[in-house]
Amino acid sequence: MDLSLIIMQLLSGIALGAVLVITALGLTIVFGMLGVVNFAHGALFMIGAYAGLYLASLTGSFWWGLLLAPILIGAFGMLIEFVLIRRLYGRSIDDPLLLTFGLSYVLVEGVRIVFGSDGIPFPTPPQLVGVLDLGIGFFPRYRLFVIALVAVVLLVLWLTLEKTRVGLIVRAGARDPTIMQVLGVDIGRVWLAIFGLGVGLAALGGVLAGPMRSVNPEMGSLVLAEAFVVTVIGGLGSIVGAVVAGLMVGISISLVALFAPEMATIVMFALMAVVLLIRPQGLFGVRGRTA
Amino acid sequence: MPKSGSTPKITRRTALAGLSAGAALLAMPRLGRAADETIRIGFPTPLTGPFAAEARDQVKCAELAVKLVNDKGGIGGRKVELLVRDDKLNAGEAATRTLELIEKDKVHAVVGALSSAVQLAVNEVTRARGVIYVSISQSDTINEAKDFSKYTFHEALNPHMTTAAVARQTLKKGMKVAHLVADYAYGHEMLRGFKRAQAAIGADNVGEILHPFGAADYSTFMPRLMSMRPDVLCISNFGRDQANAIKQAVDFGVKQQMKIVVPVILHNQRLAVGPDVFEGVVGGANYYWGLEAQSKSAAAFNTAFKAANGGAIPTDYGAYGYSGVGSLLAAMQTAGGTDTDKVIDALEKLQYDLSKGPQHYRKCDHQSVQSVLVLESKKKSAMAGDNDLFAILANDTASDDMLRSCSELGHAT
């Protein structure tokens, strides 16, 4: 087994991990800040892909789809928070869980009615078609772009949360909402924005995945399972955890695919089982946080 | 062995004939109400899950076959009813639904199942209950002596037939062949078929990768496949797995290095990922609407399907629903009812041409002997219209030689 093959394999794993990271991130932020386990996350990922496709065909450019779909679906997420989720804060964790679970069915059925159950082609943007010669092998340009874009999104997100006033409010709000309200912060608006951000990230993941996988109403269900695995491994609510675990899962799948390809999907769950045995709160999770 | 085309066949029911017969039925006084019990056909198929698109086409075509018979007055005056059940692409679910169909709904026969693993579960149940089962899923094992029963009929092509036809069109002596295979019955059987065919041709196997069934991402298999440096990559999987695997292989530049070949090229998956991705991919098929240029029965089937489905064209796996149910109903017609032994006897003797040319069930294993198409996906600029997806590279006429011999399958000859 030569070195260049292993490097190519690692790169495939990182590209795979990048999509996992961006999707798991939305899930973990919403749980970390709001305590809501969003079972509709996969469906919103799928809606994001459809919205990206629709907007791209409307404007004639993938880039508009990539930019607008997360914003639009993020806004739709805020509507969901405002109309549905908001009423359930302070109740047991099961209530929003069941609500979002039901919501995911409604969304998937809705897309089936509007767009049909067959997949729809989502062409790769013309600028990113083809492969790049890395000297040791060829790698799809589009996947390299996905890695780069996810890195940028992570950087922006991190800077916002760590270095800005908005980030300060969000972090403080997650730790003690009551004190924040006493200090005069409208915590409801913070939660609204956070849920919108989480949903927007799901939609971004969907648009990014679109040109790699076929776009169909069921595409979110597999992603939801993967995102949960990543979130659990990283620690529920931990942003760093989602990033590390997402890349870890992607790379593990990829390396296992090299030696025992038929095990490629199972390795993700095996990894989760091992982590849960050693650190039940996940790699970066806080003890006692898990509901 | 009857020579294709030379034997009298059941003439197929065109939409026109159906209409006039329907009118004749209205004019006929309906006598013998007591014997007028509806004939019920159970139809388990995976309406949900990754094969849903193909399953829905199967249902549409099966319903068309039933409609055409009912329009002509049914079978011996009895109406036919299709009872569709979602098997959820799960063997346990399929077995339960099939048992329900037999016990509760009292079906007279079962047609259906799309996944090779699921059809074997259905077959277990129907075999145990002594109910006729016409399978419309690809399988190499259902005809083998251990899974076979006198109640089991296999209308679909089998992996041995499609892989041999595809290999004949694409492989040459000394070529290097790599395989990407779904890790379940269908994939294993297709791999076995390809390996057998490539060995006969003298092509070399350079490696095979088994992937988990239903995987969303195939990128992690690509570097190793590329490093094998094959001339031909055979991708043996089904439904959305096929769409995703081909799309991602193309993304990785596989097509610049090698030809992509699939045992069964799927109409719906070609639509789902577009012409650019599928361009040049070669695969086998039981049916393609473009066959109408060569086959009268295909033209008539297309016309009837379009009339019943708002102008849509029938697809490959859909056609199985039509020929599976259609052949069963034709046999019931001959048998004059639903008596199991009489219908089995009629099916064994049946010469039918419903959608693609002459077909018959081979006596020893009840495999339908039929033509095999080899299709190549057209490039976008070569398409005459939205439905002009494939070029027909070959249409191998029906012959017993396509099949493994009865003794090879373990049947007494």
XYZ file of C-alpha atoms in Angstrom:
704
model
C 0.000 0.000 0.000
C 1.758 3.143 -1.113
C 1.843 6.454 0.695
C 0.111 8.504 -2.008
C -2.918 6.223 -1.858
C -3.135 6.697 1.903
C -2.869 10.472 1.522
C -5.611 10.483 -1.123
C -7.719 8.366 1.171
C -7.145 10.788 4.043
C -8.190 13.669 1.837
C -11.419 11.837 0.875
C -12.039 11.361 4.576
C -11.519 15.046 5.329
C -13.909 16.064 2.538
C -16.478 13.615 3.862
C -15.837 14.889 7.398
C -16.324 18.502 6.297
C -19.948 17.853 5.307
C -20.474 15.963 8.563
C -18.988 18.828 10.576
C -21.172 21.511 9.033
C -24.314 19.431 9.537
C -23.483 18.287 13.066
C -22.568 21.839 14.009
C -26.113 23.088 13.514
C -27.466 20.202 15.551
C -25.044 20.717 18.400
C -25.442 24.519 18.573
C -29.214 24.225 18.858
C -28.900 21.584 21.535
C -26.115 23.386 23.389
C -27.875 26.727 23.563
C -31.553 25.811 23.496
C -31.595 22.282 24.855
C -33.638 21.210 21.819
C -32.814 17.903 20.143
C -33.800 18.807 16.591
C -34.989 15.690 14.819
C -35.999 17.787 11.824
C -32.360 18.649 11.196
C -32.007 16.023 8.454
C -35.205 17.145 6.766
C -33.994 20.753 6.866
C -30.705 19.600 5.345
C -32.743 18.061 2.514
C -34.913 21.194 2.162
C -31.682 23.179 1.955
C -30.507 21.055 -0.955
C -33.817 21.535 -2.780
C -33.826 25.281 -2.042
C -30.234 25.574 -3.273
C -31.124 23.732 -6.439
C -34.256 25.784 -6.999
C -32.518 29.112 -6.377
C -29.565 28.063 -8.531
C -31.852 27.271 -11.453
C -33.840 30.458 -10.872
C -30.779 32.706 -10.890
C -28.732 30.569 -13.248
C -25.874 30.350 -10.801
C -24.931 27.820 -8.139
C -23.365 30.607 -6.080
C -26.642 32.396 -5.501
C -28.139 29.097 -4.406
C -25.257 28.515 -2.032
C -25.598 31.993 -0.552
C -29.368 32.404 -0.444
C -30.618 28.913 0.449
C -29.052 28.869 3.941
C -30.364 32.393 4.622
C -33.844 31.572 3.358
C -34.082 28.230 5.133
C -32.489 29.808 8.207
C -35.323 32.349 8.189
C -37.773 29.473 7.794
C -36.085 27.923 10.837
C -36.737 31.107 12.810
C -40.385 30.863 11.828
C -40.445 27.290 13.109
C -38.889 28.413 16.383
C -41.309 31.298 16.741
C -44.457 29.370 15.902
C -43.740 25.889 17.266
C -40.616 25.357 19.362
C -40.932 28.459 21.558
C -44.000 27.084 23.297
C -42.113 24.060 24.514
C -39.178 25.699 26.328
C -38.997 24.700 29.936
C -40.835 21.454 29.366
C -39.133 18.071 29.273
C -36.690 17.388 26.457
C -39.097 14.876 24.870
C -41.627 17.489 23.796
C -39.489 19.394 21.280
C -37.977 16.064 20.243
C -41.379 14.658 19.304
C -42.439 17.914 17.714
C -39.387 18.100 15.456
C -39.693 14.403 14.668
C -43.228 15.005 13.420
C -42.106 18.131 11.615
C -39.495 16.143 9.700
C -42.223 13.856 8.344
C -44.306 16.836 7.270
C -41.332 18.437 5.499
C -40.322 15.239 3.686
C -43.918 14.584 2.592
C -44.247 18.198 1.485
C -41.173 17.929 -0.726
C -42.480 14.630 -2.130
C -45.716 16.338 -3.114
C -44.040 19.358 -4.689
C -40.976 17.811 -6.338
C -41.870 14.113 -6.522
C -40.012 11.242 -4.836
C -37.518 10.653 -7.611
C -34.177 12.323 -7.273
C -33.409 15.532 -9.151
C -30.044 16.179 -10.804
C -27.917 18.835 -9.080
C -25.063 19.630 -11.444
C -21.669 20.599 -10.081
C -20.995 24.325 -10.640
C -19.088 24.626 -13.923
C -16.124 26.345 -12.260
C -15.583 23.328 -10.015
C -16.152 20.462 -12.432
C -13.335 18.004 -12.897
C -10.304 16.981 -10.910
C -7.165 18.719 -9.713
C -3.809 17.015 -10.121
C -2.235 16.986 -6.696
C 0.938 15.346 -7.914
C 0.125 12.115 -6.106
C -3.308 11.659 -7.620
C -6.424 13.411 -8.841
C -9.005 14.873 -6.502
C -12.373 16.434 -7.378
C -12.156 20.233 -7.388
C -15.595 20.460 -5.844
C -14.629 18.449 -2.791
C -11.551 20.608 -2.259
C -13.826 23.627 -2.416
C -16.119 22.088 0.203
C -13.174 21.579 2.573
C -12.081 25.197 2.097
C -15.568 26.641 2.489
C -16.266 24.682 5.655
C -12.941 25.890 7.080
C -13.952 29.494 6.369
C -17.411 29.044 7.884
C -15.881 27.527 11.006
C -13.430 30.410 11.333
C -16.162 33.026 10.965
C -18.367 31.216 13.443
C -15.575 30.899 15.961
C -14.591 34.557 15.647
C -18.205 35.646 16.040
C -18.747 33.582 19.149
C -15.414 34.382 20.790
C -14.634 37.930 19.747
C -17.904 39.806 19.337
C -20.516 41.194 21.678
C -23.189 39.079 20.039
C -21.066 36.012 20.722
C -20.694 37.066 24.351
C -24.456 37.365 24.763
C -25.007 34.009 23.115
C -22.460 32.237 25.297
C -23.762 33.881 28.432
C -27.341 33.129 27.434
C -26.517 29.486 27.066
C -25.014 29.372 30.546
C -27.631 31.351 32.492
C -30.653 32.723 30.636
C -32.288 34.084 33.791
C -29.379 36.373 34.677
C -29.262 37.528 31.075
C -32.904 38.518 31.226
C -32.305 40.346 34.500
C -29.533 42.219 32.721
C -32.050 43.342 30.132
C -31.208 41.035 27.242
C -34.179 39.773 25.267
C -33.227 36.114 25.487
C -36.106 35.121 23.245
C -34.486 36.926 20.354
C -31.162 35.240 21.054
C -32.830 31.833 20.943
C -34.630 32.752 17.754
C -31.334 33.693 16.123
C -29.588 30.549 17.373
C -32.267 28.256 16.010
C -32.125 30.107 12.704
C -28.352 29.689 12.642
C -28.605 25.953 13.342
C -31.158 25.460 10.589
C -29.132 27.646 8.233
C -26.108 25.421 8.821
C -28.213 22.333 8.038
C -29.328 23.992 4.804
C -25.744 24.915 3.952
C -24.762 21.271 4.459
C -27.590 20.268 2.129
C -26.568 22.666 -0.631
C -22.940 21.547 -0.327
C -23.929 17.877 -0.456
C -26.251 18.437 -3.437
C -23.668 18.231 -6.232
C -22.024 15.194 -4.602
C -25.070 13.033 -3.904
C -28.352 12.776 -5.713
C -30.956 15.149 -4.320
C -34.053 13.320 -3.081
C -36.605 13.598 -0.275
C -34.943 10.863 1.802
C -31.425 12.285 1.646
C -31.776 13.804 5.098
C -32.520 10.659 7.068
C -29.073 9.128 6.639
C -27.461 12.486 7.314
C -29.451 12.909 10.513
C -28.096 9.624 11.851
C -24.558 10.639 10.920
C -24.954 14.078 12.473
C -26.206 12.544 15.715
C -23.304 10.132 15.827
C -20.866 13.002 15.326
C -22.627 15.105 17.954
C -22.608 12.286 20.483
C -18.946 11.477 19.872
C -17.957 15.143 20.129
C -20.146 15.783 23.133
C -23.681 17.174 22.910
C -23.565 20.944 22.637
C -19.846 21.212 22.033
C -18.824 23.107 18.925
C -15.196 22.013 19.104
C -16.471 18.500 19.692
C -18.551 18.582 16.495
C -15.553 19.708 14.463
C -13.126 17.164 15.894
C -15.632 14.309 15.848
C -16.828 15.125 12.315
C -13.318 14.943 10.945
C -12.575 11.872 13.046
C -15.621 10.039 11.686
C -14.870 11.064 8.095
C -11.260 9.934 8.316
C -12.133 6.682 10.098
C -14.716 5.803 7.442
C -12.176 6.562 4.763
C -9.322 4.555 6.258
C -11.556 1.606 7.046
C -12.813 1.751 3.460
C -9.241 1.134 2.384
C -8.821 -2.085 4.337
C -12.326 -3.427 4.961
C -14.679 -1.478 2.666
C -17.791 -3.402 3.660
C -17.291 -2.139 7.233
C -17.109 1.533 6.178
C -20.505 2.519 7.582
C -20.354 0.453 10.731
C -17.073 1.992 11.891
C -18.907 5.223 12.710
C -21.161 3.434 15.199
C -18.286 1.398 16.595
C -16.418 4.636 17.231
C -19.452 6.054 19.009
C -19.773 2.952 21.180
C -16.109 3.130 22.201
C -16.294 6.829 23.035
C -19.478 6.354 25.055
C -17.849 3.570 27.062
C -14.782 5.641 27.892
C -16.319 9.110 28.107
C -20.123 8.954 28.332
C -20.398 12.729 27.912
C -18.502 12.619 24.598
C -14.997 13.861 23.852
C -15.649 17.516 24.608
C -18.946 17.215 26.408
C -19.657 18.535 29.888
C -20.700 15.936 32.431
C -24.360 16.106 33.425
C -25.230 18.060 30.325
C -26.866 15.167 28.569
C -30.439 15.893 29.485
C -37.237 -25.634 -27.324
C -39.674 -23.495 -29.266
C -37.940 -21.224 -31.703
C -38.569 -17.596 -30.984
C -41.292 -16.110 -33.032
C -42.360 -19.329 -34.712
C -44.927 -20.418 -32.160
C -48.421 -19.038 -31.743
C -48.421 -16.475 -28.985
C -51.016 -14.812 -26.864
C -51.673 -11.644 -28.790
C -51.303 -8.678 -26.536
C -54.116 -6.435 -25.694
C -53.696 -3.074 -27.272
C -55.515 -0.096 -25.853
C -57.844 -0.184 -28.808
C -58.707 -3.851 -28.433
C -59.182 -3.221 -24.726
C -61.612 -0.434 -25.393
C -63.747 -2.382 -27.827
C -63.745 -5.395 -25.548
C -64.772 -3.116 -22.689
C -67.714 -1.960 -24.750
C -68.583 -5.567 -25.522
C -68.585 -6.318 -21.799
C -71.059 -3.557 -21.107
C -73.357 -5.003 -23.725
C -73.064 -8.483 -22.229
C -75.642 -9.578 -19.651
C -73.798 -10.376 -16.424
C -74.729 -13.925 -15.618
C -73.504 -16.282 -12.959
C -72.931 -13.847 -10.135
C -72.021 -16.689 -7.808
C -68.895 -17.461 -9.784
C -68.170 -13.769 -10.007
C -65.703 -13.691 -7.144
C -62.898 -11.189 -7.727
C -59.472 -12.534 -8.560
C -57.009 -10.976 -6.148
C -53.310 -10.588 -6.909
C -51.019 -9.652 -4.009
C -48.283 -7.186 -4.955
C -45.594 -6.503 -2.342
C -43.073 -3.868 -3.478
C -40.811 -1.340 -1.681
C -42.904 1.832 -1.996
C -40.697 3.543 0.566
C -36.917 3.632 0.618
C -34.162 3.900 -1.955
C -35.960 1.794 -4.608
C -39.243 3.711 -4.289
C -39.057 5.245 -7.768
C -38.721 1.826 -9.404
C -41.399 0.364 -7.124
C -43.956 2.986 -8.045
C -43.365 2.313 -11.727
C -43.938 -1.369 -11.047
C -47.267 -0.600 -9.446
C -48.378 1.604 -12.362
C -47.524 -1.099 -14.869
C -49.084 -3.877 -12.817
C -52.249 -1.806 -12.565
C -52.197 -1.342 -16.320
C -51.993 -5.104 -16.873
C -54.967 -5.579 -14.553
C -56.917 -2.773 -16.183
C -56.454 -4.170 -19.676
C -57.755 -7.563 -18.592
C -60.676 -6.033 -16.698
C -61.528 -3.852 -19.690
C -61.849 -7.043 -21.704
C -64.269 -8.481 -19.219
C -61.883 -10.006 -16.694
C -61.086 -13.686 -16.475
C -64.094 -15.905 -17.061
C -66.245 -12.954 -16.063
C -64.333 -12.397 -12.827
C -62.768 -9.003 -12.215
C -59.114 -8.812 -11.232
C -57.956 -6.724 -8.311
C -54.381 -5.769 -7.430
C -53.536 -5.548 -3.724
C -50.393 -3.442 -3.405
C -48.442 -3.627 -0.128
C -45.322 -1.744 0.920
C -42.602 -4.265 1.756
C -40.342 -1.406 2.915
C -37.390 -3.158 1.299
C -37.260 -5.392 4.329
C -37.424 -9.180 4.213
C -39.327 -9.483 7.499
C -41.858 -6.858 6.512
C -42.302 -8.517 3.106
C -42.883 -11.932 4.683
C -45.468 -10.494 7.083
C -47.287 -8.586 4.342
C -47.268 -11.628 2.072
C -48.640 -13.840 4.821
C -51.380 -11.280 5.438
C -52.174 -11.162 1.743
C -52.555 -14.933 1.704
C -54.310 -15.480 5.048
C -56.414 -12.370 5.409
C -56.945 -11.073 1.902
C -57.087 -14.575 0.395
C -55.103 -13.623 -2.702
C -55.003 -16.139 -5.521
C -51.387 -15.420 -6.435
C -48.542 -13.082 -5.544
C -46.460 -11.015 -7.956
C -43.771 -8.568 -6.942
C -40.816 -7.690 -4.705
C -37.989 -5.622 -6.101
C -35.021 -6.486 -3.928
C -33.395 -9.857 -4.426
C -33.174 -10.487 -0.683
C -36.806 -9.566 -0.140
C -38.101 -11.747 -2.971
C -36.521 -14.789 -1.320
C -38.481 -14.027 1.845
C -41.691 -13.717 -0.169
C -40.848 -16.958 -1.915
C -40.405 -18.751 1.426
C -43.940 -17.784 2.440
C -45.660 -18.502 -0.858
C -43.843 -21.817 -1.184
C -44.938 -22.898 2.283
C -48.554 -21.911 1.591
C -48.695 -23.331 -1.916
C -49.450 -20.002 -3.567
C -48.119 -19.068 -7.004
C -45.431 -16.395 -6.846
C -44.192 -14.568 -9.934
C -41.015 -12.779 -8.884
C -40.079 -9.597 -10.711
C -36.758 -9.012 -9.010
C -33.412 -10.054 -10.402
C -32.124 -13.206 -8.783
C -29.825 -16.054 -9.581
C -30.833 -18.188 -6.644
C -34.623 -18.239 -6.820
C -34.434 -20.701 -9.718
C -31.907 -22.940 -8.023
C -33.251 -26.214 -6.719
C -32.919 -25.268 -3.044
C -35.108 -22.144 -3.326
C -37.325 -23.401 -6.105
C -40.800 -24.802 -5.836
C -43.420 -25.568 -8.420
C -45.197 -22.379 -7.281
C -42.177 -20.168 -7.998
C -41.908 -18.310 -11.308
C -39.222 -15.758 -12.177
C -40.276 -13.156 -14.724
C -37.291 -10.826 -14.246
C -33.986 -11.308 -15.981
C -31.351 -12.845 -13.772
C -27.821 -11.616 -13.040
C -26.340 -14.397 -15.131
C -28.226 -13.154 -18.219
C -27.577 -9.426 -17.856
C -23.924 -9.629 -16.867
C -23.171 -12.012 -19.737
C -24.842 -9.720 -22.277
C -23.135 -6.597 -20.913
C -19.738 -8.315 -20.730
C -20.071 -9.487 -24.345
C -20.557 -5.873 -25.456
C -17.853 -4.276 -23.330
C -15.066 -6.706 -22.410
C -12.259 -8.046 -24.555
C -9.539 -10.564 -23.919
C -6.728 -9.167 -21.750
C -8.739 -6.200 -20.426
C -8.375 -5.350 -16.753
C -11.639 -5.267 -14.828
C -12.358 -3.846 -11.346
C -15.596 -4.166 -9.393
C -17.509 -1.958 -6.980
C -20.240 -4.108 -5.503
C -23.124 -3.607 -3.070
C -22.624 -5.977 -0.161
C -25.869 -7.989 -0.365
C -27.474 -10.686 -2.491
C -27.984 -8.563 -5.635
C -24.409 -7.282 -5.666
C -22.916 -10.678 -4.900
C -24.914 -12.344 -7.676
C -23.988 -9.643 -10.204
C -20.311 -9.937 -9.237
C -20.482 -13.680 -9.677
C -22.099 -13.214 -13.105
C -19.503 -10.689 -14.256
C -16.598 -12.825 -13.030
C -17.943 -15.829 -14.837
C -18.428 -13.811 -18.033
C -15.030 -12.124 -17.854
C -13.310 -15.445 -17.257
C -14.983 -16.836 -20.377
C -13.864 -13.806 -22.396
C -10.351 -13.851 -20.972
C -10.404 -10.486 -19.175
C -8.402 -10.114 -15.951
C -9.863 -9.287 -12.570
C -7.753 -6.599 -10.860
C -9.812 -6.187 -7.722
C -13.201 -5.869 -6.113
C -14.536 -3.596 -3.400
C -17.716 -4.431 -1.509
C -19.556 -1.351 -0.270
C -22.278 -1.199 2.388
C -25.801 -1.262 0.959
C -27.452 2.154 0.908
C -24.260 4.192 1.404
C -24.611 7.898 0.607
C -20.953 8.548 -0.071
C -18.722 6.473 -2.315
C -15.777 8.841 -2.426
C -13.767 6.773 0.031
C -13.724 3.823 -2.397
C -12.474 5.850 -5.344
C -8.747 6.277 -4.616
C -8.278 2.524 -4.302
C -10.321 1.793 -7.425
C -8.212 4.301 -9.358
C -5.011 2.743 -8.026
C -6.052 -0.619 -9.485
C -5.807 1.006 -12.951
C -8.541 -1.051 -14.634
C -9.831 -0.589 -18.178
C -13.380 -1.253 -17.089
C -15.116 -0.572 -13.777
C -18.209 -2.695 -13.136
C -20.504 -1.058 -10.587
C -22.972 -3.655 -9.331
C -25.543 -1.929 -7.157
C -29.113 -0.762 -7.489
C -31.439 2.228 -7.191
C -30.006 5.363 -5.614
C -26.821 3.489 -4.823
C -26.234 3.297 -8.564
C -26.901 7.005 -9.083
C -24.624 8.061 -6.226
C -21.827 5.618 -7.029
C -21.682 6.612 -10.704
C -21.922 10.313 -9.916
C -19.082 10.188 -7.438
C -16.940 7.978 -9.659
C -17.361 10.556 -12.415
C -16.457 13.355 -9.973
C -13.192 11.577 -9.253
C -12.326 11.456 -12.951
C -12.867 7.716 -13.249
C -14.320 8.032 -16.754
C -11.112 9.547 -18.113
C -9.259 6.389 -17.077
C -11.768 3.607 -17.577
C -15.190 2.671 -18.908
C -18.059 2.373 -16.451
C -20.297 -0.644 -16.871
C -23.311 -1.682 -14.809
C -25.234 -4.974 -14.907
C -28.565 -3.139 -15.063
C -28.787 0.466 -16.187
C -31.707 2.191 -14.489
C -33.983 4.637 -16.257
C -34.945 6.509 -13.091
C -31.388 6.854 -11.825
C -30.282 8.189 -15.177
C -33.017 10.812 -14.792
C -32.026 11.528 -11.200
C -28.416 12.468 -11.911
C -28.570 13.713 -15.479
C -27.049 12.938 -18.882
C -23.546 14.322 -18.241
C -22.898 11.896 -15.415
C -24.271 8.816 -17.187
C -22.816 9.639 -20.614
C -21.190 6.520 -22.067
C -22.194 4.204 -19.216
C -23.238 0.804 -20.557
C -25.650 -1.558 -18.849
C -28.170 -4.324 -19.353
C -31.931 -3.876 -19.290
C -35.118 -5.859 -19.593
C -36.946 -2.977 -21.255
C -36.490 0.439 -22.749
C -39.344 2.368 -24.352
C -37.181 3.037 -27.430
C -37.547 -0.655 -28.226
C -40.805 0.359 -29.940
C -38.825 0.977 -33.135
C -38.015 -2.756 -33.218
C -40.947 -4.360 -31.452
C -44.672 -4.090 -32.073
C -45.545 -5.256 -28.591
C -43.281 -2.578 -27.085
C -45.061 0.065 -29.158
C -48.455 -1.191 -28.011
C -47.302 -1.347 -24.366
C -45.950 2.222 -24.573
C -49.216 3.455 -26.092
C -51.348 1.786 -23.431
C -49.102 3.034 -20.641
C -49.078 6.585 -21.969
C -52.852 6.564 -22.240
C -53.209 5.427 -18.628
C -50.489 7.677 -17.154
C -50.872 11.089 -18.731
C -48.355 10.583 -21.493
C -45.531 9.245 -19.314
C -43.360 6.446 -20.694
C -42.924 3.088 -18.970
C -39.545 2.317 -17.396
C -37.431 -0.834 -17.163
C -38.461 -2.054 -13.726
C -41.979 -0.866 -14.341
C -42.219 -3.165 -17.346
C -41.600 -6.112 -15.032
C -44.818 -5.248 -13.208
C -46.648 -5.372 -16.525
C -45.153 -8.614 -17.812
C -45.196 -10.332 -14.393
C -48.869 -9.647 -13.764
C -49.708 -9.898 -17.467
C -48.223 -13.368 -17.914
C -49.963 -14.627 -14.779
C -53.322 -13.280 -15.946
C -52.791 -14.774 -19.407
C -52.194 -18.151 -17.775
C -55.303 -17.743 -15.604
C -57.210 -16.930 -18.764
C -56.024 -20.194 -20.334
C -56.688 -22.148 -17.148
C -60.143 -20.631 -17.003
C -59.758 -19.516 -13.399
C -57.507 -19.568 -10.394
C -57.055 -23.278 -9.710
C -53.396 -23.320 -8.673
C -52.336 -26.503 -10.445
C -54.103 -25.545 -13.653
C -52.541 -22.081 -13.616
C -49.074 -23.555 -13.004
C -49.608 -25.874 -15.912
C -50.744 -22.974 -18.088
C -47.766 -20.820 -17.048
C -45.373 -23.628 -17.954
C -46.909 -23.894 -21.412
C -47.426 -20.167 -21.916
C -45.856 -18.401 -24.893
C -46.306 -14.688 -24.305
C -45.279 -11.434 -25.912
C -46.447 -8.537 -23.783
C -43.847 -5.844 -24.123
C -40.600 -6.887 -25.774
C -40.879 -9.954 -27.959
C -41.527 -13.633 -27.305
C -41.086 -15.004 -23.793
C -41.760 -18.306 -22.047
C -41.091 -19.867 -18.654
C -38.501 -22.641 -18.841
C -40.087 -25.796 -17.447
C -37.329 -27.009 -15.130
C -36.776 -23.792 -13.145
C -39.608 -21.461 -14.249
C -37.165 -18.771 -15.378
C -38.622 -16.524 -18.061
C -36.596 -16.930 -21.240
C -36.554 -13.507 -22.872
C -34.452 -11.027 -24.789
C -31.741 -9.019 -23.010
C -31.038 -5.426 -23.993
C -27.683 -3.716 -23.689
C -28.016 0.061 -23.505
C -25.574 2.940 -23.627
C -26.454 6.246 -22.037
C -26.522 9.013 -24.642
C -24.698 12.257 -24.284
C -26.831 15.329 -23.893
C -26.227 16.648 -27.401
C -27.273 13.322 -28.936
C -30.639 13.202 -27.181
C -33.602 13.833 -29.463
C -35.834 14.679 -26.502
C -36.145 14.403 -22.723
C -37.036 10.718 -22.942
C -34.335 9.808 -25.424
C -31.928 8.447 -22.831
C -30.244 5.387 -24.244
C -28.951 3.869 -27.453
C -29.708 0.160 -27.840
C -26.323 -1.530 -28.393
C -27.711 -5.038 -28.506
C -30.985 -6.889 -28.251
C -30.023 -10.513 -27.660
C -33.020 -12.622 -28.617
C -34.531 -15.027 -26.147
C -32.810 -18.383 -25.966
C -32.310 -21.120 -23.391
C -28.577 -20.788 -24.038
C -28.570 -17.556 -22.045
C -29.387 -19.433 -18.889
C -27.402 -21.726 -16.690
C -28.434 -25.283 -17.476
C -31.126 -27.030 -15.463
C -28.625 -29.543 -14.114
C -26.272 -26.747 -13.070
C -29.115 -25.298 -11.003
C -29.634 -28.661 -9.341
C -32.833 -29.687 -11.107
C -33.475 -33.186 -12.329
C -33.294 -33.150 -16.113
